[in-house]
Amino acid sequence: MDNDDDSDSHIVADISKASPLSMANSELYMTARKSPSTLTYYGFCLINGNYTVNLHFAEIEFTNDKSQDSLGRRVFDVYIQGKLKLKDFDIVKAAGGARKAVIKPFNESVTSNTLEIRFYWAGKGSQRIPREGIYGPLVSAISVLNSGI
């Protein structure tokens, strides 16, 4: 159903916030991709070698105030190349609050010309608080830099 809310919680969604965020490179964090269960990204046709993978996160749906919108909690796991990199990752906890950026860098090896990044909701965190919606994984941006350059 397309009625501008998250009542259809079985699809991947893009979210954006028009209010300015006070952080460096805030344009990276004004939008995000979220999913009720799993998000998977692939980098195809990469040159085999070592890469720095930077995962950019900012919780832009929840707030830091005492309102209903501050009650949500998003917890998920991150796998890169099939290996667990972040277990029970909570963006708000890692960033020190909502609407704050956190970047998680990883050194990864590509051996078959493909990079796989998976964000997996493991059934932890909010499900219907502060309102029914999508509380699975969320990512703001991904950068992949060849370490050999």
mmCIF file of C-alpha atoms in Angstrom, residues 71-77 87-91 120-131 133-137:
data_model
loop_
_atom_site.group_PDB
_atom_site.id
_atom_site.type_symbol
_atom_site.label_atom_id
_atom_site.label_comp_id
_atom_site.label_asym_id
_atom_site.label_seq_id
_atom_site.Cartn_x
_atom_site.Cartn_y
_atom_site.Cartn_z
ATOM 1 C CA LEU A 71 11.903 5.260 22.073
ATOM 2 C CA GLY A 72 12.914 3.218 19.036
ATOM 3 C CA ARG A 73 15.950 0.979 18.956
ATOM 4 C CA ARG A 74 17.544 -0.444 15.809
ATOM 5 C CA VAL A 75 19.915 -3.406 16.312
ATOM 6 C CA PHE A 76 21.434 -5.449 13.481
ATOM 7 C CA ASP A 77 24.502 -7.395 12.346
ATOM 8 C CA LYS A 87 27.349 -7.919 16.067
ATOM 9 C CA ASP A 88 24.224 -6.313 17.562
ATOM 10 C CA PHE A 89 25.164 -2.942 16.076
ATOM 11 C CA ASP A 90 23.097 -0.055 17.470
ATOM 12 C CA ILE A 91 23.643 3.184 15.524
ATOM 13 C CA TYR A 120 21.008 -8.422 8.760
ATOM 14 C CA TRP A 121 18.259 -7.830 11.315
ATOM 15 C CA ALA A 122 18.572 -10.584 13.895
ATOM 16 C CA GLY A 123 15.277 -10.007 15.706
ATOM 17 C CA LYS A 124 16.583 -7.573 18.299
ATOM 18 C CA GLY A 125 15.588 -3.981 18.976
ATOM 19 C CA SER A 126 12.223 -2.353 18.309
ATOM 20 C CA GLN A 127 9.406 -3.907 16.361
ATOM 21 C CA ARG A 128 6.434 -1.628 16.945
ATOM 22 C CA ILE A 129 7.677 1.137 19.255
ATOM 23 C CA PRO A 130 7.352 4.114 18.927
ATOM 24 C CA ARG A 131 4.972 3.118 16.102
ATOM 25 C CA GLY A 133 7.277 0.549 11.049
ATOM 26 C CA ILE A 134 10.558 -0.734 9.724
ATOM 27 C CA TYR A 135 13.180 -1.167 12.451
ATOM 28 C CA GLY A 136 15.586 -3.434 10.629
ATOM 29 C CA PRO A 137 19.001 -2.372 9.355
#
